[in-house]
Amino acid sequence: NLNVRYTSNYTFEQIDEKFSSFFNNFGFIKKVEIVDFAPEGKVLLNDELVSFIEWYTGNSGRDILAKQAWTDVARFSLINKPAINLGPGEPSLAHQQNEYAYIPKIKELYLILSKFLKNYYF
């Protein structure tokens, strides 16, 4: 089982060909089977998302960090919908056995989102 991450300057087909030919050169692999594929998340912005990011960085006391793994934001980018990941958890622990989020951080994020929505939409 092999999990391959690659940059967006390659296509899925190019990566498939690279790994298929690489493993076929060993002679002991008859067939490379791809059982799942997750596209990269493109960076898509619109006025609302930019407004939120600007507001968030000015009001939350937190920095915007690059994501470290595949997320459902990539699914939104497939249909050209801007999206971001926003959560109380520690990104370096995502999808690991010891993943957790502190309750105070969940409450803090709730208050931040509530404040933004009240200021932005009401």
Coordinates of N, CA and C in Angstrom, one line a residue:
N1 N 0.9 -1.2 0.0 CA 0.0 0.0 0.0 C 0.9 1.2 0.0
L2 N 0.6 2.2 -0.9 CA 1.5 3.3 -1.0 C 0.6 4.6 -1.1
N3 N 0.9 5.6 -0.3 CA 0.2 6.8 -0.4 C 1.1 7.8 -1.0
V4 N 0.7 8.4 -2.1 CA 1.5 9.3 -2.9 C 0.9 10.7 -2.9
R5 N 1.7 11.7 -2.4 CA 1.3 13.1 -2.5 C 2.1 13.8 -3.6
Y6 N 1.6 14.6 -4.4 CA 2.4 15.2 -5.4 C 1.9 16.7 -5.7
T7 N 2.7 17.4 -6.2 CA 2.4 18.9 -6.5 C 1.5 19.0 -7.7
S8 N 0.9 20.1 -7.8 CA -0.1 20.4 -8.9 C 0.6 20.6 -10.2
N9 N 1.9 20.6 -10.3 CA 2.5 20.7 -11.7 C 2.5 19.3 -12.4
Y10 N 2.1 18.3 -11.7 CA 1.9 17.0 -12.3 C 0.4 16.7 -12.4
T11 N 0.0 15.9 -13.4 CA -1.3 15.4 -13.5 C -1.4 14.0 -12.8
F12 N -2.6 13.6 -12.5 CA -2.8 12.3 -12.0 C -2.2 11.2 -12.9
E13 N -2.5 11.4 -14.2 CA -2.0 10.4 -15.2 C -0.5 10.4 -15.3
Q14 N 0.2 11.5 -15.1 CA 1.7 11.5 -15.1 C 2.2 10.7 -13.9
I15 N 1.6 11.0 -12.7 CA 2.0 10.2 -11.5 C 1.7 8.8 -11.6
D16 N 0.6 8.4 -12.2 CA 0.2 7.0 -12.4 C 1.3 6.3 -13.3
E17 N 1.6 7.0 -14.3 CA 2.6 6.4 -15.3 C 4.0 6.3 -14.6
K18 N 4.4 7.3 -13.9 CA 5.7 7.3 -13.2 C 5.8 6.1 -12.2
F19 N 4.8 5.9 -11.4 CA 4.9 4.8 -10.4 C 4.6 3.5 -11.0
S20 N 3.8 3.4 -12.0 CA 3.6 2.1 -12.7 C 4.8 1.6 -13.3
S21 N 5.5 2.5 -14.1 CA 6.8 2.1 -14.7 C 7.9 1.8 -13.7
F22 N 7.9 2.6 -12.7 CA 8.9 2.4 -11.6 C 8.8 1.0 -11.0
F23 N 7.6 0.7 -10.6 CA 7.4 -0.6 -9.9 C 7.4 -1.8 -10.9
N24 N 7.0 -1.6 -12.1 CA 7.1 -2.6 -13.1 C 8.5 -3.0 -13.4
N25 N 9.5 -2.0 -13.3 CA 10.9 -2.3 -13.5 C 11.5 -3.3 -12.6
F26 N 10.9 -3.5 -11.4 CA 11.4 -4.4 -10.4 C 11.0 -5.9 -10.9
G27 N 10.0 -6.0 -11.7 CA 9.7 -7.3 -12.2 C 8.8 -8.2 -11.3
F28 N 8.7 -7.9 -10.0 CA 7.9 -8.7 -9.1 C 6.5 -8.1 -8.9
I29 N 6.2 -7.0 -9.5 CA 4.9 -6.4 -9.5 C 4.3 -6.5 -10.9
K30 N 3.2 -7.3 -10.9 CA 2.5 -7.5 -12.2 C 1.6 -6.3 -12.6
K31 N 1.0 -5.7 -11.6 CA 0.0 -4.7 -11.8 C 0.0 -3.7 -10.7
V32 N -0.1 -2.4 -11.0 CA -0.3 -1.4 -10.0 C -1.7 -1.0 -10.1
E33 N -2.4 -1.1 -8.9 CA -3.8 -0.8 -8.9 C -4.0 0.4 -8.0
I34 N -4.7 1.4 -8.6 CA -5.0 2.6 -7.8 C -6.4 2.4 -7.3
V35 N -6.5 2.5 -6.0 CA -7.8 2.2 -5.3 C -8.5 3.5 -4.9
D36 N -7.8 4.6 -4.8 CA -8.4 5.9 -4.4 C -7.5 7.0 -5.0
F37 N -8.2 8.1 -5.2 CA -7.5 9.3 -5.7 C -8.2 10.5 -5.2
A38 N -7.4 11.4 -4.6 CA -7.9 12.6 -4.0 C -7.2 13.8 -4.7
P39 N -7.9 14.7 -5.4 CA -7.2 15.8 -6.0 C -6.7 16.8 -5.0
E40 N -5.8 17.6 -5.5 CA -5.3 18.7 -4.6 C -6.3 19.8 -4.5
G41 N -6.3 20.5 -3.4 CA -7.2 21.6 -3.2 C -6.6 22.9 -3.8
K42 N -7.3 23.5 -4.7 CA -6.8 24.7 -5.3 C -7.1 25.9 -4.4
V43 N -6.4 26.9 -4.5 CA -6.7 28.1 -3.7 C -7.6 29.0 -4.5
L44 N -8.9 29.0 -4.0 CA -9.9 29.8 -4.7 C -10.4 30.9 -3.7
L45 N -10.5 32.1 -4.1 CA -10.9 33.1 -3.2 C -12.1 33.9 -3.9
N46 N -13.0 34.4 -3.0 CA -14.0 35.4 -3.5 C -14.0 36.5 -2.5
D47 N -14.8 37.5 -2.7 CA -14.8 38.7 -1.8 C -15.2 38.3 -0.4
E48 N -16.2 37.4 -0.2 CA -16.6 37.0 1.1 C -15.5 36.2 1.9
L49 N -14.8 35.4 1.2 CA -13.7 34.6 1.9 C -12.6 35.5 2.2
V50 N -12.2 36.4 1.3 CA -11.2 37.4 1.6 C -11.6 38.3 2.8
S51 N -12.8 38.7 2.9 CA -13.3 39.5 4.0 C -13.1 38.7 5.3
F52 N -13.5 37.5 5.3 CA -13.4 36.6 6.5 C -12.0 36.5 6.9
I53 N -11.1 36.2 6.0 CA -9.7 36.0 6.3 C -9.1 37.2 6.9
E54 N -9.4 38.4 6.3 CA -8.9 39.7 6.8 C -9.5 39.9 8.2
W55 N -10.7 39.7 8.4 CA -11.4 39.9 9.7 C -10.8 38.9 10.7
Y56 N -10.7 37.7 10.4 CA -10.2 36.6 11.3 C -8.8 36.9 11.8
T57 N -7.9 37.3 10.8 CA -6.5 37.5 11.3 C -6.4 38.8 12.1
G58 N -7.3 39.7 11.9 CA -7.3 40.9 12.8 C -8.0 40.8 14.1
N59 N -8.9 39.8 14.2 CA -9.7 39.7 15.4 C -9.5 38.4 16.3
S60 N -8.8 37.4 15.7 CA -8.7 36.2 16.5 C -7.4 36.0 17.2
G61 N -6.4 36.8 16.9 CA -5.1 36.6 17.5 C -4.4 35.3 17.0
R62 N -4.9 34.8 15.9 CA -4.3 33.6 15.3 C -3.8 33.8 13.9
D63 N -2.8 33.1 13.5 CA -2.3 33.2 12.1 C -3.0 32.2 11.2
I64 N -2.9 32.5 9.9 CA -3.4 31.5 8.9 C -2.2 30.6 8.6
L65 N -2.4 29.3 8.6 CA -1.4 28.3 8.4 C -1.7 27.5 7.1
A66 N -0.7 27.1 6.5 CA -0.9 26.2 5.3 C -1.4 24.8 5.8
K67 N -2.3 24.2 5.1 CA -2.8 22.9 5.5 C -1.7 21.8 5.3
Q68 N -1.8 20.8 6.0 CA -0.7 19.8 6.0 C -1.2 18.5 5.4
A69 N -2.4 18.4 5.0 CA -2.9 17.1 4.5 C -4.1 17.4 3.6
W70 N -4.6 16.3 2.9 CA -5.7 16.5 2.1 C -6.9 16.7 3.0
T71 N -7.8 17.6 2.5 CA -9.1 17.9 3.2 C -10.2 18.0 2.2
D72 N -11.4 18.1 2.7 CA -12.6 18.2 1.9 C -12.6 19.6 1.1
V73 N -11.7 20.5 1.5 CA -11.6 21.8 0.7 C -11.3 21.4 -0.7
A74 N -10.5 20.4 -1.0 CA -10.2 20.0 -2.3 C -11.5 19.6 -3.1
R75 N -12.4 19.0 -2.5 CA -13.7 18.7 -3.1 C -14.4 20.0 -3.6
F76 N -14.4 21.0 -2.7 CA -15.0 22.2 -3.1 C -14.3 22.9 -4.3
S77 N -13.0 22.8 -4.3 CA -12.3 23.4 -5.4 C -12.6 22.7 -6.7
L78 N -13.0 21.5 -6.7 CA -13.3 20.8 -7.9 C -14.6 21.4 -8.6
I79 N -15.4 22.0 -7.8 CA -16.6 22.7 -8.3 C -16.5 24.2 -8.2
N80 N -15.2 24.7 -8.1 CA -14.9 26.1 -8.1 C -15.6 26.9 -7.0
K81 N -15.7 26.3 -5.8 CA -16.2 27.0 -4.7 C -15.1 27.3 -3.7
P82 N -14.9 28.5 -3.3 CA -13.9 28.9 -2.4 C -14.2 28.3 -1.0
A83 N -13.2 27.8 -0.3 CA -13.4 27.2 1.0 C -12.0 27.3 1.7
I84 N -12.1 27.2 3.1 CA -10.9 27.1 3.9 C -11.2 26.1 5.0
N85 N -10.2 25.6 5.6 CA -10.3 24.7 6.8 C -10.2 25.7 8.0
L86 N -11.1 25.4 8.9 CA -11.1 26.2 10.1 C -11.5 25.3 11.2
G87 N -10.6 25.1 12.2 CA -11.0 24.2 13.3 C -10.2 24.4 14.5
P88 N -10.6 23.9 15.6 CA -9.9 24.1 16.9 C -8.8 23.1 17.1
G89 N -8.6 22.1 16.2 CA -7.6 21.0 16.4 C -6.2 21.4 16.0
E90 N -5.3 20.6 16.3 CA -3.9 20.8 16.0 C -3.7 20.1 14.6
P91 N -3.4 20.9 13.6 CA -3.2 20.3 12.2 C -2.2 19.2 12.1
S92 N -1.1 19.3 12.9 CA -0.1 18.2 12.8 C -0.6 16.9 13.4
L93 N -1.7 16.9 14.1 CA -2.3 15.7 14.7 C -3.5 15.1 13.9
A94 N -3.8 15.8 12.8 CA -5.0 15.4 12.0 C -5.0 14.0 11.5
H95 N -6.1 13.3 11.7 CA -6.2 11.9 11.2 C -5.2 10.9 11.9
Q96 N -4.8 11.2 13.0 CA -3.9 10.3 13.8 C -4.6 9.8 15.0
Q97 N -4.1 8.7 15.5 CA -4.8 8.0 16.6 C -4.9 9.0 17.8
N98 N -3.9 9.9 18.0 CA -3.9 10.7 19.2 C -4.5 12.1 18.9
E99 N -5.3 12.2 17.8 CA -5.9 13.5 17.5 C -6.8 14.0 18.6
Y100 N -6.8 15.3 18.8 CA -7.7 15.8 19.9 C -7.9 17.3 19.6
A101 N -8.9 17.9 20.3 CA -9.1 19.3 20.3 C -9.6 19.7 21.8
Y102 N -9.0 20.7 22.3 CA -9.4 21.2 23.6 C -10.7 21.9 23.6
I103 N -11.5 21.6 24.6 CA -12.9 22.2 24.6 C -12.8 23.7 24.7
P104 N -11.8 24.4 25.4 CA -11.8 25.8 25.3 C -11.5 26.4 23.9
K105 N -10.7 25.6 23.1 CA -10.5 26.1 21.8 C -11.7 25.9 20.9
I106 N -12.5 24.9 21.2 CA -13.8 24.7 20.5 C -14.7 25.9 20.8
K107 N -14.8 26.3 22.1 CA -15.6 27.4 22.5 C -15.1 28.7 21.9
E108 N -13.8 28.9 21.9 CA -13.1 30.1 21.3 C -13.5 30.2 19.8
L109 N -13.4 29.1 19.1 CA -13.7 29.2 17.7 C -15.2 29.5 17.5
Y110 N -16.1 28.9 18.3 CA -17.5 29.2 18.2 C -17.8 30.7 18.4
L111 N -17.1 31.3 19.4 CA -17.3 32.8 19.7 C -16.7 33.6 18.5
I112 N -15.6 33.2 18.0 CA -15.0 33.9 16.8 C -16.0 33.9 15.6
L113 N -16.5 32.7 15.3 CA -17.4 32.6 14.2 C -18.7 33.3 14.4
S114 N -19.2 33.3 15.7 CA -20.5 34.0 16.0 C -20.3 35.5 15.8
K115 N -19.2 36.0 16.3 CA -18.9 37.4 16.2 C -18.8 37.8 14.8
F116 N -18.1 37.1 14.0 CA -17.9 37.4 12.5 C -19.3 37.4 11.9
L117 N -20.1 36.4 12.1 CA -21.4 36.3 11.4 C -22.3 37.4 11.8
K118 N -22.3 37.8 13.1 CA -23.1 38.9 13.6 C -22.6 40.2 12.9
N119 N -21.3 40.5 12.8 CA -20.8 41.7 12.3 C -21.0 41.7 10.8
Y120 N -20.8 40.6 10.1 CA -20.8 40.6 8.7 C -22.2 40.5 8.0
Y121 N -23.0 39.7 8.7 CA -24.3 39.4 8.0 C -25.5 40.1 8.7
F122 N -25.3 40.7 9.9 CA -26.5 41.2 10.6 C -26.3 42.7 11.0

